[in-house]
PDB file of C-alpha atoms in Angstrom:
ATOM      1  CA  UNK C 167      13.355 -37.978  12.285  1.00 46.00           C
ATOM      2  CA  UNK C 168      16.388 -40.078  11.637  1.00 50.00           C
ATOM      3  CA  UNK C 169      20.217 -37.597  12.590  1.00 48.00           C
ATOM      4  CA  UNK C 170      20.916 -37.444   9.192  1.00 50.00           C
ATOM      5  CA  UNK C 171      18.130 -35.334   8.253  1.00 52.00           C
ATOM      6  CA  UNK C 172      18.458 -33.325  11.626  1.00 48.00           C
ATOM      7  CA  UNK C 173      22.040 -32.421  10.559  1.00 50.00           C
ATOM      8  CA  UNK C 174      20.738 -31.497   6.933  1.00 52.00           C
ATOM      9  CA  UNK C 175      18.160 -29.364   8.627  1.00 52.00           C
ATOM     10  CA  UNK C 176      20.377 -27.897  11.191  1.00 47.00           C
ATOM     11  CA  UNK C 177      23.322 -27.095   8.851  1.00 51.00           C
ATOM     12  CA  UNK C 178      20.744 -24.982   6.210  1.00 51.00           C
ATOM     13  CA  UNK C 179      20.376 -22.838   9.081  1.00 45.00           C
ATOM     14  CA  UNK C 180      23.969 -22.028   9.866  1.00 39.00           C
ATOM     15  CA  UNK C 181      24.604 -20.985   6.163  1.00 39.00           C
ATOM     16  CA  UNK C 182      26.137 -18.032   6.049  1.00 38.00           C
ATOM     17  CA  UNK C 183      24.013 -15.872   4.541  1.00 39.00           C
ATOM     18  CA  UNK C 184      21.543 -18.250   4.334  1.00 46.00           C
ATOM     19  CA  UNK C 185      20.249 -20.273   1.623  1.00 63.00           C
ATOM     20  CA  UNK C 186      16.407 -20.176   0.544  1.00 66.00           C
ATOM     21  CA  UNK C 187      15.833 -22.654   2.724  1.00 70.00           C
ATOM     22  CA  UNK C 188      17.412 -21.209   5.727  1.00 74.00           C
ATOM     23  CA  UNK C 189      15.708 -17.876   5.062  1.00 78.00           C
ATOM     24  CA  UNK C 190      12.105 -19.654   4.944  1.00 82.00           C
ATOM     25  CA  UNK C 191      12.336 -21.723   8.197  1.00 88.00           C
ATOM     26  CA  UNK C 192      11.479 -18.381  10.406  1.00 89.00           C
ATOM     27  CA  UNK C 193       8.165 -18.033   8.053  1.00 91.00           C
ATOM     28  CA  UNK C 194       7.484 -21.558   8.376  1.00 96.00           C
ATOM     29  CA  UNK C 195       7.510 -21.149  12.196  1.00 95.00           C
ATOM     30  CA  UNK C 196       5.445 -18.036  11.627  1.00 93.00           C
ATOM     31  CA  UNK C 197       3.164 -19.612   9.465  1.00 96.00           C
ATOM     32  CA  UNK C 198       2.469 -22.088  12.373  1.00 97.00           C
ATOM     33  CA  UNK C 199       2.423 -20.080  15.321  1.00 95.00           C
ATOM     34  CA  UNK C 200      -0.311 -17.956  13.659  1.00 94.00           C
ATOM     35  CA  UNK C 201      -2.554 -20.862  13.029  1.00 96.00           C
ATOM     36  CA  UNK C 202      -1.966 -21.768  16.892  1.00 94.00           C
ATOM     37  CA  UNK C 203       0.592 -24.290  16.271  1.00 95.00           C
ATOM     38  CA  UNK C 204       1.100 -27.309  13.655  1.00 97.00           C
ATOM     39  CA  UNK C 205      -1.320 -30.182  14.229  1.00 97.00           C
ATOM     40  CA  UNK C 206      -0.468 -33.815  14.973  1.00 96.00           C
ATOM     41  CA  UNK C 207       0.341 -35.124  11.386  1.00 97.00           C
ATOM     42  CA  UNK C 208       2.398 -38.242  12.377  1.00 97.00           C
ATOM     43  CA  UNK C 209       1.285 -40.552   9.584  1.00 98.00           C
ATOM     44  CA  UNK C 210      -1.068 -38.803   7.974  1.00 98.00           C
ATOM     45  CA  UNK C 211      -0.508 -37.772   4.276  1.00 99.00           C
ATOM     46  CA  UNK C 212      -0.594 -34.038   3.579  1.00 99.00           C
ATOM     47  CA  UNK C 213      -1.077 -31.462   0.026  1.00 99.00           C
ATOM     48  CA  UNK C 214       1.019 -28.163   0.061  1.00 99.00           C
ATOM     49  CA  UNK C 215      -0.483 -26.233  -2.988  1.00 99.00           C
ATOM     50  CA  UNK C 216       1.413 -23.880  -3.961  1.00 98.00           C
ATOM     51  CA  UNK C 217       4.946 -25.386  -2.506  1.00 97.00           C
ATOM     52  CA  UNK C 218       7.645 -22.643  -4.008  1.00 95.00           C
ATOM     53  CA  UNK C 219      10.678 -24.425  -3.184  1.00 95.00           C
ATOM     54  CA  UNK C 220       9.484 -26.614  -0.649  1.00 96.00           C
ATOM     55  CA  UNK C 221      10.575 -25.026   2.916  1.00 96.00           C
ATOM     56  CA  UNK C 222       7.030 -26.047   4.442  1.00 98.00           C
ATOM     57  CA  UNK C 223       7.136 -29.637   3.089  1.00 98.00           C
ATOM     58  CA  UNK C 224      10.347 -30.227   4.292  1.00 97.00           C
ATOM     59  CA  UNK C 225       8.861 -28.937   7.729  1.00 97.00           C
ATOM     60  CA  UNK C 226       6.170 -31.285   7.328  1.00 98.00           C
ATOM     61  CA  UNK C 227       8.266 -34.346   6.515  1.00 97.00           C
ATOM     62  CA  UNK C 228      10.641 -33.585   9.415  1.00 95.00           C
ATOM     63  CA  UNK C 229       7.252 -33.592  11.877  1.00 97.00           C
ATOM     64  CA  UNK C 230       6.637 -37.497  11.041  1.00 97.00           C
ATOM     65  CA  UNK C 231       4.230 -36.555   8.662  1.00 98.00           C
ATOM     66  CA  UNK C 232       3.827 -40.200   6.379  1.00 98.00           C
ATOM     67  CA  UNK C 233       3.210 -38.704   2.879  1.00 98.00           C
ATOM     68  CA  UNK C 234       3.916 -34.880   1.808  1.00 99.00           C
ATOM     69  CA  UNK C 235       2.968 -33.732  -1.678  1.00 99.00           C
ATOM     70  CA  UNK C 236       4.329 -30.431  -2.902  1.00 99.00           C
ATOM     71  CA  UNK C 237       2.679 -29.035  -5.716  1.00 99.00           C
ATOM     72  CA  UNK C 238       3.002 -25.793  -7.556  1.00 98.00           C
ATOM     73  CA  UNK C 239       3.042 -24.470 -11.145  1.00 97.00           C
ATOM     74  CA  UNK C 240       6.252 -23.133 -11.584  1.00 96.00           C
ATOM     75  CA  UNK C 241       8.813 -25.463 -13.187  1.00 98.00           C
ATOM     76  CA  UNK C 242      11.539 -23.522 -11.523  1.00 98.00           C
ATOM     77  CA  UNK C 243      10.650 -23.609  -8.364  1.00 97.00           C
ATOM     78  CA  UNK C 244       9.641 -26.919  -8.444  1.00 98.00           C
ATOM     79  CA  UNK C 245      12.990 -27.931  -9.899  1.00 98.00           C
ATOM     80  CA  UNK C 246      14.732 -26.204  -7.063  1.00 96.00           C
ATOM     81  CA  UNK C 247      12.786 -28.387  -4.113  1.00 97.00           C
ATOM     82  CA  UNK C 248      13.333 -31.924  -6.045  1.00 97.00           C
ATOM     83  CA  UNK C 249      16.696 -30.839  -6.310  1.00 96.00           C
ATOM     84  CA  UNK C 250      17.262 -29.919  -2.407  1.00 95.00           C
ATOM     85  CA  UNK C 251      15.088 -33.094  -1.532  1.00 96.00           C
ATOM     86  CA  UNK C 252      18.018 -35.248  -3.795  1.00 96.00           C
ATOM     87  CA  UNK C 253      21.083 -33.216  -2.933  1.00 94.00           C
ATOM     88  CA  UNK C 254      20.231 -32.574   1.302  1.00 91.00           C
ATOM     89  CA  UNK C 255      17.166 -34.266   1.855  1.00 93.00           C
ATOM     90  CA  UNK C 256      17.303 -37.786   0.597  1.00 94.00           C
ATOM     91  CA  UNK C 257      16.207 -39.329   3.854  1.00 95.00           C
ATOM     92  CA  UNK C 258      12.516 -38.010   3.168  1.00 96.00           C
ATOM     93  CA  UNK C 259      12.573 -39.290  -0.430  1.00 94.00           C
ATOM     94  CA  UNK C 260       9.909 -42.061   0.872  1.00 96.00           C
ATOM     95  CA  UNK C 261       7.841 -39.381   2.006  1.00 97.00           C
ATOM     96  CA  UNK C 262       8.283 -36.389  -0.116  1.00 98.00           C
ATOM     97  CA  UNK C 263       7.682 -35.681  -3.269  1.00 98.00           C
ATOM     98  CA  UNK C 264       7.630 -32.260  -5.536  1.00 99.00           C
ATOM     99  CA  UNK C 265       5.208 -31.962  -9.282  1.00 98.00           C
ATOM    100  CA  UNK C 266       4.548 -29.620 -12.003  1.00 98.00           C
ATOM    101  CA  UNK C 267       0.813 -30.107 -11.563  1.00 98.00           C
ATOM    102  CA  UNK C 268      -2.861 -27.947 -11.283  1.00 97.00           C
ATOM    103  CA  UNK C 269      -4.907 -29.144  -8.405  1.00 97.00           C
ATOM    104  CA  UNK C 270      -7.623 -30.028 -10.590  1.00 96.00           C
ATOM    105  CA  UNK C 271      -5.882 -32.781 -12.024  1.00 97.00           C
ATOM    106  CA  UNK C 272      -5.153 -34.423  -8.549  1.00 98.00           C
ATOM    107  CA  UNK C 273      -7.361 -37.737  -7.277  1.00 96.00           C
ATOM    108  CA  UNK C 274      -5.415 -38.733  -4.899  1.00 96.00           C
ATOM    109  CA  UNK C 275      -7.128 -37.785  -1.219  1.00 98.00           C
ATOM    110  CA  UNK C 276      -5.347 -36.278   1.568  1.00 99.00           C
ATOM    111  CA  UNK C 277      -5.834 -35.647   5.760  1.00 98.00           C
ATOM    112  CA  UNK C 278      -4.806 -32.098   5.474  1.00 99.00           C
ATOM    113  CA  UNK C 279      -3.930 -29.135   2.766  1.00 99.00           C
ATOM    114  CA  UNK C 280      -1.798 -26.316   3.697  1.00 99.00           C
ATOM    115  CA  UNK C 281      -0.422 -23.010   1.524  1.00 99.00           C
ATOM    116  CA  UNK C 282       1.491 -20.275   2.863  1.00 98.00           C
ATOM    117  CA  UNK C 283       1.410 -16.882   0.596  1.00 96.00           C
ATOM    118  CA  UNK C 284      -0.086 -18.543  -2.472  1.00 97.00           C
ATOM    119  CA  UNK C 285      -3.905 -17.451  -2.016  1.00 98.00           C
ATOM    120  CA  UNK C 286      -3.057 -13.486  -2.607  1.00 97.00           C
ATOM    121  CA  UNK C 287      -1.783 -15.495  -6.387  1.00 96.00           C
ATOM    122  CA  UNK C 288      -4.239 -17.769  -7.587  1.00 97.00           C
ATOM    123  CA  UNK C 289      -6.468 -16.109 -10.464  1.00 95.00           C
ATOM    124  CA  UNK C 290      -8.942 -18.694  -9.570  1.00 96.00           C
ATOM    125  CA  UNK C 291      -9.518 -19.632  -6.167  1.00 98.00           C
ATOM    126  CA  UNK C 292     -13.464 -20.189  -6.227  1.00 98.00           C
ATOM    127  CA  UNK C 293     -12.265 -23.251  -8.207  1.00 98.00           C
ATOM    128  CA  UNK C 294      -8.991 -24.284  -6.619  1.00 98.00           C
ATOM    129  CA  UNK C 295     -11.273 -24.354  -3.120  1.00 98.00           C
ATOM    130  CA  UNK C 296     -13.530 -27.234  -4.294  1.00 98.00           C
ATOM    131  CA  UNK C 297     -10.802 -28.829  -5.337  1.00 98.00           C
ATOM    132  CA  UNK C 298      -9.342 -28.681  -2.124  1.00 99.00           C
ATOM    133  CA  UNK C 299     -12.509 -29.639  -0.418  1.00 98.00           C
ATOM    134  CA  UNK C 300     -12.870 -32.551  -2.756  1.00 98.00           C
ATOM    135  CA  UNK C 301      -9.211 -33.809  -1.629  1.00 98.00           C
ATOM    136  CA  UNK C 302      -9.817 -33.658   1.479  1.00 99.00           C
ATOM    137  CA  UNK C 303     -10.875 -37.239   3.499  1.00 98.00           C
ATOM    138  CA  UNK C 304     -13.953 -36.531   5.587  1.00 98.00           C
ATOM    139  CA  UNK C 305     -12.775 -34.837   8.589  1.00 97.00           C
ATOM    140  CA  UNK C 306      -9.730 -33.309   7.093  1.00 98.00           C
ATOM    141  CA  UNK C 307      -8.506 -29.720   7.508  1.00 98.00           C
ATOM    142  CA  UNK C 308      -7.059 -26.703   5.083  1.00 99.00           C
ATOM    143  CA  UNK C 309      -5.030 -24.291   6.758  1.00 99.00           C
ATOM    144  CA  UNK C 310      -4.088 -21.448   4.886  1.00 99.00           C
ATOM    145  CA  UNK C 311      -1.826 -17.944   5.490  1.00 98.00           C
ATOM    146  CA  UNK C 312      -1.434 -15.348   3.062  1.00 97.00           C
ATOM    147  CA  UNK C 313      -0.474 -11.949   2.771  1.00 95.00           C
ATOM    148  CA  UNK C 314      -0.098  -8.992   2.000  1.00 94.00           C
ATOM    149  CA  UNK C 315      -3.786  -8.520   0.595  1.00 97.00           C
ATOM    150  CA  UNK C 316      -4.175  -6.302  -2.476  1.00 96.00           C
ATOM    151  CA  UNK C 317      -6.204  -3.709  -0.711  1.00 96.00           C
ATOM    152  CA  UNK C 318      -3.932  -3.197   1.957  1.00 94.00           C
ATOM    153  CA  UNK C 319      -0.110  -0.980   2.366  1.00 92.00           C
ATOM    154  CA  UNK C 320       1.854  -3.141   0.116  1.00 90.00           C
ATOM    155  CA  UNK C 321      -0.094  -5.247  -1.769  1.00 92.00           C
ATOM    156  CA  UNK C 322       1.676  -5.004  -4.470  1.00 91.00           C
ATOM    157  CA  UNK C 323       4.170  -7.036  -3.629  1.00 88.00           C
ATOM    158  CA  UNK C 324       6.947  -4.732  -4.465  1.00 82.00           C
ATOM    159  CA  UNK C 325       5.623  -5.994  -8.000  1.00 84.00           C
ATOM    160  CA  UNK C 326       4.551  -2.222  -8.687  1.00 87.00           C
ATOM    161  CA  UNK C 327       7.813  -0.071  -7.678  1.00 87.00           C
ATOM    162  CA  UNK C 328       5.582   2.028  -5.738  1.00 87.00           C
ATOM    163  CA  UNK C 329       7.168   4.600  -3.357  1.00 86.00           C
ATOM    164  CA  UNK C 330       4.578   5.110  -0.678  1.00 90.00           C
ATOM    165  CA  UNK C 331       1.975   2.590   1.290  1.00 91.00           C
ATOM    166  CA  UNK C 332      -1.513   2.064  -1.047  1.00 93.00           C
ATOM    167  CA  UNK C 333      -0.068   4.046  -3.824  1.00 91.00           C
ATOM    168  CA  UNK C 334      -1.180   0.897  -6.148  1.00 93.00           C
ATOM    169  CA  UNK C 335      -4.537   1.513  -5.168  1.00 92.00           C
ATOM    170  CA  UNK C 336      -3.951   6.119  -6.186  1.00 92.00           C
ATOM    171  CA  UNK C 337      -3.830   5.195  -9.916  1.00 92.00           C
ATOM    172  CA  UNK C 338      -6.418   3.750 -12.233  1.00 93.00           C
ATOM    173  CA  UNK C 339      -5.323   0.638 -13.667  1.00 94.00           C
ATOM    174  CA  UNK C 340      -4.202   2.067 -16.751  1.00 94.00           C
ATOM    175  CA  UNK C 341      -1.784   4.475 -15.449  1.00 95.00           C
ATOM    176  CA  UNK C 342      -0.616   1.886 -13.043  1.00 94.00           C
ATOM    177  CA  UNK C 343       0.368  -0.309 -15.905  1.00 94.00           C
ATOM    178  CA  UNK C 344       2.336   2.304 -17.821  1.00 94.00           C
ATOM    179  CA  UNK C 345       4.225   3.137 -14.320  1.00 94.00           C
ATOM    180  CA  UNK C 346       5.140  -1.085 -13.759  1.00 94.00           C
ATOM    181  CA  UNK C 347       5.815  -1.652 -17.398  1.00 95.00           C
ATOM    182  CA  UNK C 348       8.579   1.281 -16.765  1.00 93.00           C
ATOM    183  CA  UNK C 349      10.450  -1.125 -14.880  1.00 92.00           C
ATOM    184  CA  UNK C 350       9.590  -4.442 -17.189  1.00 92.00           C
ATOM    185  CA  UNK C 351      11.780  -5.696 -20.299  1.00 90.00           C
ATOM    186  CA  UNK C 352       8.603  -7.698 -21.054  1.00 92.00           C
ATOM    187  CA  UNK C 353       5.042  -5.480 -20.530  1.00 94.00           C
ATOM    188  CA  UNK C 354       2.056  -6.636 -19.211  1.00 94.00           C
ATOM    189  CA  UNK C 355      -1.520  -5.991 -20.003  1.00 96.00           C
ATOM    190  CA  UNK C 356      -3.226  -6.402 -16.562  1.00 94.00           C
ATOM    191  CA  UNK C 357      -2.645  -6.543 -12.944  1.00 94.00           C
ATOM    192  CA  UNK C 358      -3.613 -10.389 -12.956  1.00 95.00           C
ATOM    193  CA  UNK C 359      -0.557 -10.897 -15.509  1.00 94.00           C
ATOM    194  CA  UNK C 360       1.941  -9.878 -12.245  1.00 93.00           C
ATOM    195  CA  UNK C 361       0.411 -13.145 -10.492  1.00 93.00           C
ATOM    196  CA  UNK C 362      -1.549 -10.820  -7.892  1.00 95.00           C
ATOM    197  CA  UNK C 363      -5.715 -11.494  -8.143  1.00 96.00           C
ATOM    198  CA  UNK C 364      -6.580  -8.205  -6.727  1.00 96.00           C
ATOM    199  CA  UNK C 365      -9.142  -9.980  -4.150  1.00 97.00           C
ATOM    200  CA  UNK C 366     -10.245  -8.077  -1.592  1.00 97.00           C
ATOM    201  CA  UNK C 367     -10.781  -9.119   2.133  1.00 97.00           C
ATOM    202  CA  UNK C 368     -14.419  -9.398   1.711  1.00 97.00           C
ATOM    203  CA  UNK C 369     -14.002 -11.189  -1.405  1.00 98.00           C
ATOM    204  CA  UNK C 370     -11.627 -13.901   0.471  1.00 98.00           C
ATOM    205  CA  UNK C 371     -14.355 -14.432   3.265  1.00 97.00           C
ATOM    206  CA  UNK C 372     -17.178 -14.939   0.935  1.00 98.00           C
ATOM    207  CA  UNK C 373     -15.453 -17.641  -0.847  1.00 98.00           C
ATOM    208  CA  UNK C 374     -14.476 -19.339   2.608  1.00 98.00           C
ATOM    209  CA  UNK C 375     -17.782 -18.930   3.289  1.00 96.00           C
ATOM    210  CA  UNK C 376     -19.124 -20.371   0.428  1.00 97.00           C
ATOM    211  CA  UNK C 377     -16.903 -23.317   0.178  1.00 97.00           C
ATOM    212  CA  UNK C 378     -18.575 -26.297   1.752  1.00 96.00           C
ATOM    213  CA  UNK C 379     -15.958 -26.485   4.692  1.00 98.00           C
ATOM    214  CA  UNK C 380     -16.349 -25.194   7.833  1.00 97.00           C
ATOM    215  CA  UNK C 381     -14.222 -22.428   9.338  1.00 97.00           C
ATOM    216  CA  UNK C 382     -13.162 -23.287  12.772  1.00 97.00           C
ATOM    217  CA  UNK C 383     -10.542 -20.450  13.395  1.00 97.00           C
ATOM    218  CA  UNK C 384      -9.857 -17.363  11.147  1.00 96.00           C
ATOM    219  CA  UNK C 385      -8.051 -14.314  11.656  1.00 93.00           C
ATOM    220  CA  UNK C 386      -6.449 -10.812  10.231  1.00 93.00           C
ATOM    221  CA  UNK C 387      -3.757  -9.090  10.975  1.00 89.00           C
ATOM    222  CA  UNK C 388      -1.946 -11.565  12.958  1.00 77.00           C
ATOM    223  CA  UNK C 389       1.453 -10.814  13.237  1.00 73.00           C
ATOM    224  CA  UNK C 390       4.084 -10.331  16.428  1.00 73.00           C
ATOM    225  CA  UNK C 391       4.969  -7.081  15.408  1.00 77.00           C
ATOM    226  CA  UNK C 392       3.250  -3.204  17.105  1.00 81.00           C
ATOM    227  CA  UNK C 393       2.476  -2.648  13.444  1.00 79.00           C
ATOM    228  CA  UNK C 394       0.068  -5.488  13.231  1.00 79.00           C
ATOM    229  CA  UNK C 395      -1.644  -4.475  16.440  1.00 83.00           C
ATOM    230  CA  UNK C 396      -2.255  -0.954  15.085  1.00 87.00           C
ATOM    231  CA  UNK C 397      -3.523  -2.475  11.695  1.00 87.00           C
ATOM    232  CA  UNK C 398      -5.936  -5.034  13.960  1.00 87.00           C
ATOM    233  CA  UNK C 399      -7.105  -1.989  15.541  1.00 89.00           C
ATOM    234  CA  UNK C 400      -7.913   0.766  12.548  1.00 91.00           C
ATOM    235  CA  UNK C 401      -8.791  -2.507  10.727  1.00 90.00           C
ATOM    236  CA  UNK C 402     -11.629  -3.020  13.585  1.00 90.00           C
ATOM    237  CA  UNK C 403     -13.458   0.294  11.783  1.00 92.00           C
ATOM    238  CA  UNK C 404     -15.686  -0.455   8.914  1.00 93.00           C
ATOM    239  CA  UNK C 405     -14.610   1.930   6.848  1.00 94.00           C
ATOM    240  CA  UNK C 406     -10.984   1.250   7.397  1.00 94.00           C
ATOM    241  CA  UNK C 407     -11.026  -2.759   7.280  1.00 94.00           C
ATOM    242  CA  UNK C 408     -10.202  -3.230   3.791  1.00 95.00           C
ATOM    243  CA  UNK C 409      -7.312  -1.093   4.053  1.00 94.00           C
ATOM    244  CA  UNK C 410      -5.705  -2.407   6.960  1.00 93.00           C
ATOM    245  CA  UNK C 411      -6.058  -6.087   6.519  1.00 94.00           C
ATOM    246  CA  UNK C 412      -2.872  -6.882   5.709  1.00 93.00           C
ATOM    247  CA  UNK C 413      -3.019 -10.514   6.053  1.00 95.00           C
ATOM    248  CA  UNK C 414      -5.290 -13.722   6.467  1.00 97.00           C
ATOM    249  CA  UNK C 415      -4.664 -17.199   8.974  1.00 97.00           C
ATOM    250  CA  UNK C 416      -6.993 -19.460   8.457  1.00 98.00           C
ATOM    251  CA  UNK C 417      -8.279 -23.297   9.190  1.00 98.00           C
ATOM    252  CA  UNK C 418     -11.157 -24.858   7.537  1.00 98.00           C
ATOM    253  CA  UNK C 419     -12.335 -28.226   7.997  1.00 98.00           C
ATOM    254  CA  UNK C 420     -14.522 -30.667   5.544  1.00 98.00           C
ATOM    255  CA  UNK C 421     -17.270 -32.103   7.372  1.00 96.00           C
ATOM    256  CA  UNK C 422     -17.711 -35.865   8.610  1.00 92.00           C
ATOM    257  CA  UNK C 423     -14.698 -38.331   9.236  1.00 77.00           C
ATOM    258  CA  UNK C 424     -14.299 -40.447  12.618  1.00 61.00           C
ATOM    259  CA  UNK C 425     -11.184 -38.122  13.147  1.00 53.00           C
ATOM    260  CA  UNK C 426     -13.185 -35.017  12.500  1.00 45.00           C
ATOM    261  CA  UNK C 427     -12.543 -32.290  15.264  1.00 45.00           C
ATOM    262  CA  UNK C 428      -9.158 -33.281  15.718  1.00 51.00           C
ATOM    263  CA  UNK C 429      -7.416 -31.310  12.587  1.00 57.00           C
ATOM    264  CA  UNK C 430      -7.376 -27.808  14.644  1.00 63.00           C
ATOM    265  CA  UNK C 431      -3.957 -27.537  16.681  1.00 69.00           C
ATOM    266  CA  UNK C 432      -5.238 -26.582  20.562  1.00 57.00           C
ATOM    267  CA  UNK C 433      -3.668 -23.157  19.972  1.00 63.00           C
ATOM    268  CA  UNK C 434      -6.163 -22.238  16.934  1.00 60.00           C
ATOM    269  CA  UNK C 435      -9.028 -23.579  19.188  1.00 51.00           C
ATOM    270  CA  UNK C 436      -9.141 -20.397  21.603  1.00 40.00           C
ATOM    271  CA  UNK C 437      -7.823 -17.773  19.331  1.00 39.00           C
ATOM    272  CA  UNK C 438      -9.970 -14.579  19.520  1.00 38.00           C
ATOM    273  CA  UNK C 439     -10.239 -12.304  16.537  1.00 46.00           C
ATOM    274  CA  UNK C 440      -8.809  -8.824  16.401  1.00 44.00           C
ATOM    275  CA  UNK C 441     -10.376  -7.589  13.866  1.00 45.00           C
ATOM    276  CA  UNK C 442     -14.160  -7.475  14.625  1.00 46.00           C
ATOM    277  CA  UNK C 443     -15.026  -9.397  11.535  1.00 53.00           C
ATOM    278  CA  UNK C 444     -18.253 -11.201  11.852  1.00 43.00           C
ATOM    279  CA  UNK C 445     -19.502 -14.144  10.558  1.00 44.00           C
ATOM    280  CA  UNK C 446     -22.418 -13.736   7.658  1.00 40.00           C
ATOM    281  CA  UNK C 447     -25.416 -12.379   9.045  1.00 35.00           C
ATOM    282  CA  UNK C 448     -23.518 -10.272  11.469  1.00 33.00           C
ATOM    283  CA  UNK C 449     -23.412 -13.472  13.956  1.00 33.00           C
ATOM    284  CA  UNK C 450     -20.646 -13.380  16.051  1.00 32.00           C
ATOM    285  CA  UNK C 451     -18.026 -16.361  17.033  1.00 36.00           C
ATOM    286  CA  UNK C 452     -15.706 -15.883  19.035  1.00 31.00           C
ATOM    287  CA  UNK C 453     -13.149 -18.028  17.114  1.00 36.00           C
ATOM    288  CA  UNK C 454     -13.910 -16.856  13.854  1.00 40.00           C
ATOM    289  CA  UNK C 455     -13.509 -13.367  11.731  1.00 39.00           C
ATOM    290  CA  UNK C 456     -15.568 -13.810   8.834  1.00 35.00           C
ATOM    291  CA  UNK C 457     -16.288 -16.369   5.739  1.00 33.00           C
ATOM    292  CA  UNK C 458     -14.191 -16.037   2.200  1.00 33.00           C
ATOM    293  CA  UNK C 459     -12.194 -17.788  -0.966  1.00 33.00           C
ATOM    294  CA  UNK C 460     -11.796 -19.483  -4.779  1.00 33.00           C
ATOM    295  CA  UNK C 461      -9.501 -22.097  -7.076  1.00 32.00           C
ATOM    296  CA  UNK C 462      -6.092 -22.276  -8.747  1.00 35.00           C
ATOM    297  CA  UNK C 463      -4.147 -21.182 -11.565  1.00 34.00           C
ATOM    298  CA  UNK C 464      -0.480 -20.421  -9.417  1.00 33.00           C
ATOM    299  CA  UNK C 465       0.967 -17.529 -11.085  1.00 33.00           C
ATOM    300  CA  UNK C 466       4.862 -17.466 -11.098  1.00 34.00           C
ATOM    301  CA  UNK C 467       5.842 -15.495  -8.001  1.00 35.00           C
ATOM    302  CA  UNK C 468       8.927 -14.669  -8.661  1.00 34.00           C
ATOM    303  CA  UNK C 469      10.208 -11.381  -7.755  1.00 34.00           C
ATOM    304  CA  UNK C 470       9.930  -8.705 -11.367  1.00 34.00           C
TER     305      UNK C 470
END
């Protein structure tokens, strides 16, 4: 990367305060370091569905990566990256680019796809996944992290106003409506309508599962925190797994391609799980938790 964009890069960080960018380069790091570190993507062309303002494509194009598409369905938000990529970020303007656009209308193909907190928001993911797998050159790898799941503490997303941990999941849906519509100027008639699909964990790994590409590392509840270790541990009881899986890290690769193999960064390769998810079947691997996931329709995730 040429000093110019170094500078850009380096100067978002020292903003006082700290601009949206600034504040999303420690979860961009995060995002990595839980999938075992970013992959060698020198040259190769890359999808980020589900972009938000563009703090992991910028990552991306900073890496070497040779073409970075950002997509996402809200105009704001997708206004807001095009506009840092023109304003602070011109050097990647061969690279880069930001659209308005649903997956499904995509042909162009891609080495990797990668979406951080977006898979907790798509209403439907069944879809959006064979999209993704039909994007994807032979070979070619998704990795995904999301969280907070619906089932678990705050999976609400602060979307609800609720006081206490799971006290989304006390109400039935009708009273939980009339409590968030409290707090609304504009109601809404379902859960689904806050941009929140209300998956569950098993839900996510069935989909995964069922997706035609192959999971070669996947894990819950993999933060640095003490927290996260307690969750990983109550989370390793059946009874208790859906409500302390706060989050999922995940790499999935399509099958074939000369390069295939090579899409997993060496980190990912000897991760262990933590939360004794098996595979289907109740076969165990050692690098994986479980199977899971479904398409796209990006809800605006903008705080309410």
């Amino acid at each position: 990367m040429n000093r110019s964009a170094r500078q850009a890069l380096a100067d978002d960080g020292r903003v006082p305060g700290g601009s949206y960018l600034a504040r999303r380069q420690e979860a961009v790091r995060k995002f990595w370091r839980r999938l075992g570190g970013r992959p060698e993507i020198t040259g190769k062309s890359v999808l980020d569905l589900g972009c938000g303002e563009g703090a992991l494509c910028f990552d991306l194009a900073q890496a070497g990566a040779g073409r970075v598409l950002g997509i996402d369905l809200n105009p704001e938000q997708v206004e807001a990256a095009t506009r840092s990529l023109t304003t602070r970020y011109a050097v990647f303007d061969d690279v880069l680019a930001f659209r308005v656009v649903d997956i499904r209308d995509l042909h162009e193909r891609f080495d990797y796809v990668v979406s951080a907190d977006a898979f907790e928001h798509i209403l439907e993911l069944e879809s959006v996944l064979a999209h993704v797998a039909r994007l994807l050159r032979p070979g070619g790898s998704l990795l995904v992290g999301f969280g907070p799941l619906y089932n678990s503490p705050y999976g609400g997303h602060r979307r609800m106003h609720m006081p206490v941990p799971w006290g989304h999941r006390m109400l039935p849906e009708p009273w939980l409506l009339r409590w968030v519509n409290r707090y609304r100027q504009a109601p809404v008639a379902s859960i689904e309508e806050l941009g929140l699909n209300k998956l569950a964990l098993k839900d996510f790994l069935r989909l995964f599962d069922d997706s035609g590409l192959e999971i070669v590392f996947l894990r819950t509840n993999h933060g640095e925190r003490l927290m996260s270790r307690v969750f990983a541990t109550l989370a390793r009881v059946p009874l208790l797994r859906e409500s302390f899986s706060h989050d999922i890290h995940c790499i999935l690769r399509k099958p074939g391609g000369a390069h295939a193999g090579s899409g997993c960064p060496p980190g990912a390769r000897d991760a262990r799980t933590d939360s004794g998810l098996h595979r289907g079947g109740g076969r165990s691997d050692s690098r994986l938790q479980a199977p899971g996931a479904s398409a796209q329709k990006i809800v605006d995730r903008r705080p309410t």
